[in-house]
PDB file of C-alpha atoms in Angstrom:
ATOM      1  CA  UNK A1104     -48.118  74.034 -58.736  1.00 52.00           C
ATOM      2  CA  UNK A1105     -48.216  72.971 -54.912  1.00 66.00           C
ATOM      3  CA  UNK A1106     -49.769  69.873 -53.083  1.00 86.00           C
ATOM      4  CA  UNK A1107     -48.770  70.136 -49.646  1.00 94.00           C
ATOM      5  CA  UNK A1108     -46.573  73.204 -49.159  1.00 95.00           C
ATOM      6  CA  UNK A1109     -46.773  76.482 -50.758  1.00 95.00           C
ATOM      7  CA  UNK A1110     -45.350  80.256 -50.008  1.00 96.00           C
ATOM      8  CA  UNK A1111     -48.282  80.316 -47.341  1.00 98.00           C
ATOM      9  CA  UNK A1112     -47.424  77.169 -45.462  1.00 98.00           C
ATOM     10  CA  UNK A1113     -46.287  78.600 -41.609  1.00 99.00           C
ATOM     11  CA  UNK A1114     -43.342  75.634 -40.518  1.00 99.00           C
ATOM     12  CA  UNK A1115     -42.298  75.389 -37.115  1.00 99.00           C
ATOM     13  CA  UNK A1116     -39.136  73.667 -36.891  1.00 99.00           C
ATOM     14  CA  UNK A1117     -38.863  71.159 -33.915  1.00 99.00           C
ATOM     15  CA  UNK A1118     -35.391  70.892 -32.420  1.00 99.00           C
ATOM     16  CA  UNK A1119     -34.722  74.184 -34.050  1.00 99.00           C
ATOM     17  CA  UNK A1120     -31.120  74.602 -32.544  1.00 98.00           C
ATOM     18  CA  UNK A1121     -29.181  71.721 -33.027  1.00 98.00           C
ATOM     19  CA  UNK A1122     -26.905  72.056 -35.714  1.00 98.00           C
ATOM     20  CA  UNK A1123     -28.790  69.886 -38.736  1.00 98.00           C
ATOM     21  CA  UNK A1124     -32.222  72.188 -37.979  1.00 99.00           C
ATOM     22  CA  UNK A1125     -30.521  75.287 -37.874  1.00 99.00           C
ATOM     23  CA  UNK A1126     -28.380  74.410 -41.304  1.00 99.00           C
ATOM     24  CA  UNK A1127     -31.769  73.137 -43.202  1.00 99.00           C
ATOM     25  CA  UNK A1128     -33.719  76.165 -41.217  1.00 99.00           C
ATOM     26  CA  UNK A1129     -31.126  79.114 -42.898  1.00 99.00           C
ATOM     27  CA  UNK A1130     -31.170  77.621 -45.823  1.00 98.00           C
ATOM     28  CA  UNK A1131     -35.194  77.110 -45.912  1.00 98.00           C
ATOM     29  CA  UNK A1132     -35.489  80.881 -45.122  1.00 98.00           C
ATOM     30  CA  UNK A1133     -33.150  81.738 -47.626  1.00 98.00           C
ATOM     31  CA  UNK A1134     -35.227  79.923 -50.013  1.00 97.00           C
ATOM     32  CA  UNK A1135     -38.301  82.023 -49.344  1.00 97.00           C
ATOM     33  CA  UNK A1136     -40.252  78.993 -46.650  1.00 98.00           C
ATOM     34  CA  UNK A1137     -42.346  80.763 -44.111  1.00 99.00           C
ATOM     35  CA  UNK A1138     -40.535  79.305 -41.121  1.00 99.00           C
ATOM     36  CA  UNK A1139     -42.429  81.169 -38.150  1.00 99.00           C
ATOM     37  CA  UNK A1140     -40.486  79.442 -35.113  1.00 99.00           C
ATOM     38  CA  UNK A1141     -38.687  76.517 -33.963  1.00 99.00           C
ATOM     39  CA  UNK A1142     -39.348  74.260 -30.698  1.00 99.00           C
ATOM     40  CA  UNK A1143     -36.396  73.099 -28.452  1.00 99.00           C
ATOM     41  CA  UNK A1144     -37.630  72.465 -24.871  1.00 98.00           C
ATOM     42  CA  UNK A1145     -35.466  74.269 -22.349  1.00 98.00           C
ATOM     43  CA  UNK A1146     -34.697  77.366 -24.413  1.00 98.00           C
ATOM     44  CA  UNK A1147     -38.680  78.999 -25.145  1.00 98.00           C
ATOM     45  CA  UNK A1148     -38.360  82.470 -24.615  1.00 98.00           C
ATOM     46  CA  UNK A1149     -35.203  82.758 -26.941  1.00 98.00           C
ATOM     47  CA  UNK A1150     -35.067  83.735 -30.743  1.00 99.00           C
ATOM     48  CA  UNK A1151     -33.102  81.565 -33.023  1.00 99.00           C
ATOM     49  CA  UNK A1152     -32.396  82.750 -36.941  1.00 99.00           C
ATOM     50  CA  UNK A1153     -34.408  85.659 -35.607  1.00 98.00           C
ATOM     51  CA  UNK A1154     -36.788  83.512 -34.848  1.00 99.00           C
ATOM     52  CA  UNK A1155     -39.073  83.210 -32.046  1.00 99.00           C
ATOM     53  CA  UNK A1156     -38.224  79.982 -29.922  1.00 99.00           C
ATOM     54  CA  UNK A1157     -41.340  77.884 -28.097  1.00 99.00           C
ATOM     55  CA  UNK A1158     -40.500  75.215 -25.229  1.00 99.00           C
ATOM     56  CA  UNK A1159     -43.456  73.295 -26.267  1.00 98.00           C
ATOM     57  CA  UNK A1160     -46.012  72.633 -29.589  1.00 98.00           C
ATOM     58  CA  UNK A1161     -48.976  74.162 -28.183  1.00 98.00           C
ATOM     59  CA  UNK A1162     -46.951  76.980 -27.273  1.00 98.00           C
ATOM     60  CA  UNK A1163     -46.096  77.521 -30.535  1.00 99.00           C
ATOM     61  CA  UNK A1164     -49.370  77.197 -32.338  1.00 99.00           C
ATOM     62  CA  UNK A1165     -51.150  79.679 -30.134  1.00 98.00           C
ATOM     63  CA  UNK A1166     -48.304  81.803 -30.576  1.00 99.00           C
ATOM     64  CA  UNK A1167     -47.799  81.610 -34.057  1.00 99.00           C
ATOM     65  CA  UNK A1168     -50.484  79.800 -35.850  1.00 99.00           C
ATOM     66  CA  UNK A1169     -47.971  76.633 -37.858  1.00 99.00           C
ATOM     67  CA  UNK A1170     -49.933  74.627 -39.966  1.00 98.00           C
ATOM     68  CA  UNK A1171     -46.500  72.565 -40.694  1.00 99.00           C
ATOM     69  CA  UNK A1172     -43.945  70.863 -38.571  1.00 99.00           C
ATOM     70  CA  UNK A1173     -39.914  70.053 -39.703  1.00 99.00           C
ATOM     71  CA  UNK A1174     -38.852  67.848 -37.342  1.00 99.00           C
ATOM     72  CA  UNK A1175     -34.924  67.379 -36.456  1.00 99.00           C
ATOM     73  CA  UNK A1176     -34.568  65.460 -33.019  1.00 98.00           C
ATOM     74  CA  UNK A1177     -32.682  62.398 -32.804  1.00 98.00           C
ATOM     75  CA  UNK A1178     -34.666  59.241 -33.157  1.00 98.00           C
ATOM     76  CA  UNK A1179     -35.639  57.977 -29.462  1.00 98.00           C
ATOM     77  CA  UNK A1180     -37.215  61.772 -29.143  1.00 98.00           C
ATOM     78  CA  UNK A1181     -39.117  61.308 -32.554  1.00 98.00           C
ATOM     79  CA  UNK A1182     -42.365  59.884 -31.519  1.00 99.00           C
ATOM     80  CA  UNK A1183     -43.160  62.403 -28.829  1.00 98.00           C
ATOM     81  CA  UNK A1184     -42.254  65.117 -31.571  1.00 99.00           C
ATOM     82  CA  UNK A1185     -44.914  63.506 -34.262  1.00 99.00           C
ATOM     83  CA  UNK A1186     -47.413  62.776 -31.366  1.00 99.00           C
ATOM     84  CA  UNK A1187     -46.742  66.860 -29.880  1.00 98.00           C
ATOM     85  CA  UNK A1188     -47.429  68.013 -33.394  1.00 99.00           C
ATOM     86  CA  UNK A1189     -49.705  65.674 -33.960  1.00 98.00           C
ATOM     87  CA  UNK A1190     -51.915  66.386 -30.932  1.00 98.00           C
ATOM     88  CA  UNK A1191     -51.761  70.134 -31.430  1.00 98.00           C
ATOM     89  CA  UNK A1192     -53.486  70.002 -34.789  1.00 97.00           C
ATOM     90  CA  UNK A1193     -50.637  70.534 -37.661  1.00 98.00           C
ATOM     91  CA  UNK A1194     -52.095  69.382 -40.479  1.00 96.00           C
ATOM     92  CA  UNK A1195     -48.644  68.265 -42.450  1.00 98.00           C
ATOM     93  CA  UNK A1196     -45.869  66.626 -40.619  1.00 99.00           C
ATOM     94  CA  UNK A1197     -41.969  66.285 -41.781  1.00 98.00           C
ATOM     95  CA  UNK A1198     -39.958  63.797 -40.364  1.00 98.00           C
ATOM     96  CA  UNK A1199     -35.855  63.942 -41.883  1.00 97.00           C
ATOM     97  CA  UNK A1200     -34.702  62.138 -38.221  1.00 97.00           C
ATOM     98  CA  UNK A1201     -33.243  58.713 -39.448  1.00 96.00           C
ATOM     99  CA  UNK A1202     -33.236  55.780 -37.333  1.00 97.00           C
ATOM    100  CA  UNK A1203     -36.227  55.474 -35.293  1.00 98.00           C
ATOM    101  CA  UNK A1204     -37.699  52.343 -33.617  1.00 97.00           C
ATOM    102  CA  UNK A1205     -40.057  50.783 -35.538  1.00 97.00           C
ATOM    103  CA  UNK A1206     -42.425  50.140 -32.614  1.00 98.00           C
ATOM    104  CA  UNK A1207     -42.385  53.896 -32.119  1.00 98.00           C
ATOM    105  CA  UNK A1208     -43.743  54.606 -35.505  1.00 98.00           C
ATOM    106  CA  UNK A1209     -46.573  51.875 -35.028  1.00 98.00           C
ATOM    107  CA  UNK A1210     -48.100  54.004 -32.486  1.00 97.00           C
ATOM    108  CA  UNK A1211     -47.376  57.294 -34.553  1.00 98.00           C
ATOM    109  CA  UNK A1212     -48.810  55.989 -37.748  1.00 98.00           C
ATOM    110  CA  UNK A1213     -52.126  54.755 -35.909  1.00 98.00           C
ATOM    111  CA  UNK A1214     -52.568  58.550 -34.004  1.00 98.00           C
ATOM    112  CA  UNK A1215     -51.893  60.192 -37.421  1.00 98.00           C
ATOM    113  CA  UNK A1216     -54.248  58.064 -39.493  1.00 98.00           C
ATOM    114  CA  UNK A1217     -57.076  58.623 -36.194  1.00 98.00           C
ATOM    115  CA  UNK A1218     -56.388  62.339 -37.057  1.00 98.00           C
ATOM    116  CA  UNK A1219     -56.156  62.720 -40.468  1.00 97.00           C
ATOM    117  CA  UNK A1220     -53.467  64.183 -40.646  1.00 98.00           C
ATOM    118  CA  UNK A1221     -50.298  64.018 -43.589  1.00 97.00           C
ATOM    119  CA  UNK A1222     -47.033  62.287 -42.001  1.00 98.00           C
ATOM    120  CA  UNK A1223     -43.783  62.373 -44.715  1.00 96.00           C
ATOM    121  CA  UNK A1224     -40.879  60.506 -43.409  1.00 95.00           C
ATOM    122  CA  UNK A1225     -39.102  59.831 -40.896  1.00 96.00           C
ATOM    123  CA  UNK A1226     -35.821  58.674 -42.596  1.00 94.00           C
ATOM    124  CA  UNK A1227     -36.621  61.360 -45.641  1.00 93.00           C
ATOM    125  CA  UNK A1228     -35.355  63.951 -47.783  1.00 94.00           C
ATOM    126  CA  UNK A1229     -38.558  66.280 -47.346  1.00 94.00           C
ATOM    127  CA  UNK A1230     -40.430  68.056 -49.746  1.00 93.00           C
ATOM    128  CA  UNK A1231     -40.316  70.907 -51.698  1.00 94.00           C
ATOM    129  CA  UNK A1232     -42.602  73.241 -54.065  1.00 94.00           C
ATOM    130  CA  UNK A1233     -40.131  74.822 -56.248  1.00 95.00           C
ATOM    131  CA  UNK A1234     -40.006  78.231 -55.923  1.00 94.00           C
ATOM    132  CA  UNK A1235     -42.159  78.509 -53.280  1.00 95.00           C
ATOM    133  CA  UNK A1236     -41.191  76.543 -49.707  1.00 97.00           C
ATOM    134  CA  UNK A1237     -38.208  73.854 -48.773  1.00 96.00           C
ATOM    135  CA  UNK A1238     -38.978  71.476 -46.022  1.00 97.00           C
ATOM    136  CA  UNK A1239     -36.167  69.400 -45.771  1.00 96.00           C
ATOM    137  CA  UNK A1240     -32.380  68.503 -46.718  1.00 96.00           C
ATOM    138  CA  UNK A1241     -32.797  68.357 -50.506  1.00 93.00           C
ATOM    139  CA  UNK A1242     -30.480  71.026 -52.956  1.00 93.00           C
ATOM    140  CA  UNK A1243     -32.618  73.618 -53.774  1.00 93.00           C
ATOM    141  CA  UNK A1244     -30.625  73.943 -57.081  1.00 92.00           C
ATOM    142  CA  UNK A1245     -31.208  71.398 -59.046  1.00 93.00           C
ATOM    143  CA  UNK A1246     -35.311  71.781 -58.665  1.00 94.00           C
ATOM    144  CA  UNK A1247     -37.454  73.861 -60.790  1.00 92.00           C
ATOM    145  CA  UNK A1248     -40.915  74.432 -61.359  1.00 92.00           C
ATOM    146  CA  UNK A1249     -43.191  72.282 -63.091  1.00 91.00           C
ATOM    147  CA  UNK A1250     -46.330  70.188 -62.688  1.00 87.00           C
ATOM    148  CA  UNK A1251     -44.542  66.889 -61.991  1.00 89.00           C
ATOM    149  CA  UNK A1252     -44.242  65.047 -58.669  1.00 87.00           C
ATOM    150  CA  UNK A1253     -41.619  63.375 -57.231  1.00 87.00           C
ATOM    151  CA  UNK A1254     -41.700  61.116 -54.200  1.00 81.00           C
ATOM    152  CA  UNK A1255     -39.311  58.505 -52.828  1.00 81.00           C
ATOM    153  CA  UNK A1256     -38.106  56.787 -49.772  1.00 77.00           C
ATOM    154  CA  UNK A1257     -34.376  57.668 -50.899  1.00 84.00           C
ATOM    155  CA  UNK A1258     -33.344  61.198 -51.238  1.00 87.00           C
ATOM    156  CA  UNK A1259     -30.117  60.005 -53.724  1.00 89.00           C
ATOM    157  CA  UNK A1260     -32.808  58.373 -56.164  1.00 90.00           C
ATOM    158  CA  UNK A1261     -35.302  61.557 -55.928  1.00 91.00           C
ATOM    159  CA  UNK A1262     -32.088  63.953 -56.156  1.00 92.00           C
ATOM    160  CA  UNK A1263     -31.392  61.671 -59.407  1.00 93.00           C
ATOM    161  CA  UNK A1264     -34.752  61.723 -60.528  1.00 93.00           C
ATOM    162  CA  UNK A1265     -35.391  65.515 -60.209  1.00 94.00           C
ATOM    163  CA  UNK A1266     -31.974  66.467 -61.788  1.00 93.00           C
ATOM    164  CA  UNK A1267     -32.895  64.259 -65.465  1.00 94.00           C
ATOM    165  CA  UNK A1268     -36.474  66.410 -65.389  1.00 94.00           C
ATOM    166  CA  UNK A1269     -35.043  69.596 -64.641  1.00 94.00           C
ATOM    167  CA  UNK A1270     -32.303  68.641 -67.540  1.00 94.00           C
ATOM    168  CA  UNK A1271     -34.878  67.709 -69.656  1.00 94.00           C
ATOM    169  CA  UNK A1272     -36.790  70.859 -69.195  1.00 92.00           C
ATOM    170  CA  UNK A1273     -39.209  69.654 -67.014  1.00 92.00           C
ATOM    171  CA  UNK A1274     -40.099  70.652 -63.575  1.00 89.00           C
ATOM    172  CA  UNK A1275     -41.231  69.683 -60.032  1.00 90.00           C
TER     173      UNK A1275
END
């Protein structure tokens, strides 16, 4: 059972080649997620994980139609990431970048809610449908599927929490 993310979800990943995107990208494609692209300004044009690479958002979404945006760029780039995704029209919005400026996500949350549009994180684990997509930094291992939900704002306390209900027999 899915909520937000399902074997159909398209995920662009912004800042697709630093080295935290493209570990949590190989292993998100090795999971089964529809990742169709990444964004890193500067290198559109290029493919990445075989991959098509996008300099900017709207690039990408006439290119390749994401309804879902990863997002790994370090903290003072964050809020122009949300906003670019944001502004282009992808519905669901995953921030894992830790550290950025309160003030910054003021203005983010206040575009998103004018929008309508889902925001997880920043300073998250992700989310996950098991079996079906990864968007994030979570172990794909210990999750299994199942009809319960699991949210937190630390990723050790929903790791702990998802490994007693997959113990138990239940799933995510």
């Amino acid at each position: 059972m899915s909520i937000l993310v399902n074997k159909d979800t398209r995920v662009i990943v912004q800042g697709f080649t630093g080295s935290q995107a493209t570990l949590h990208s190989e292993q998100a494609i090795e999971y089964g997620t529809n990742i169709v692209g990444g964004i890193t300004p500067g290198k559109g044009g290029q493919t990445h994980l075989g991959k098509p690479v996008f300099d900017t958002m709207d690039e990408a979404v006439k290119s390749v139609q994401p309804n879902a945006s990863l997002i790994f760029v370090p903290a003072p780039f964050c809020k122009d990431s949300i906003l670019e995704a944001a502004e282009s029209g992808i519905e669901l919005i995953v921030c894992i970048t830790e550290g950025v400026p309160t003030l910054d996500m003021l203005d983010v949350k206040k575009r998103v809610d004018e929008l309508d549009l889902t925001l997880i994180g920043p300073n998250c684990p992700g989310l996950i449908t098991p079996g079906e997509a990864k968007l994030g930094i979570m172990p794909a291992s210990i999750h299994m599927q199942g009809s319960i939900g699991i949210i937190s704002r630390s990723g050790t306390l929903t790791y702990e929490a998802v490994k007693q209900t997959t113990d138990l027999g239940f799933g995510q």
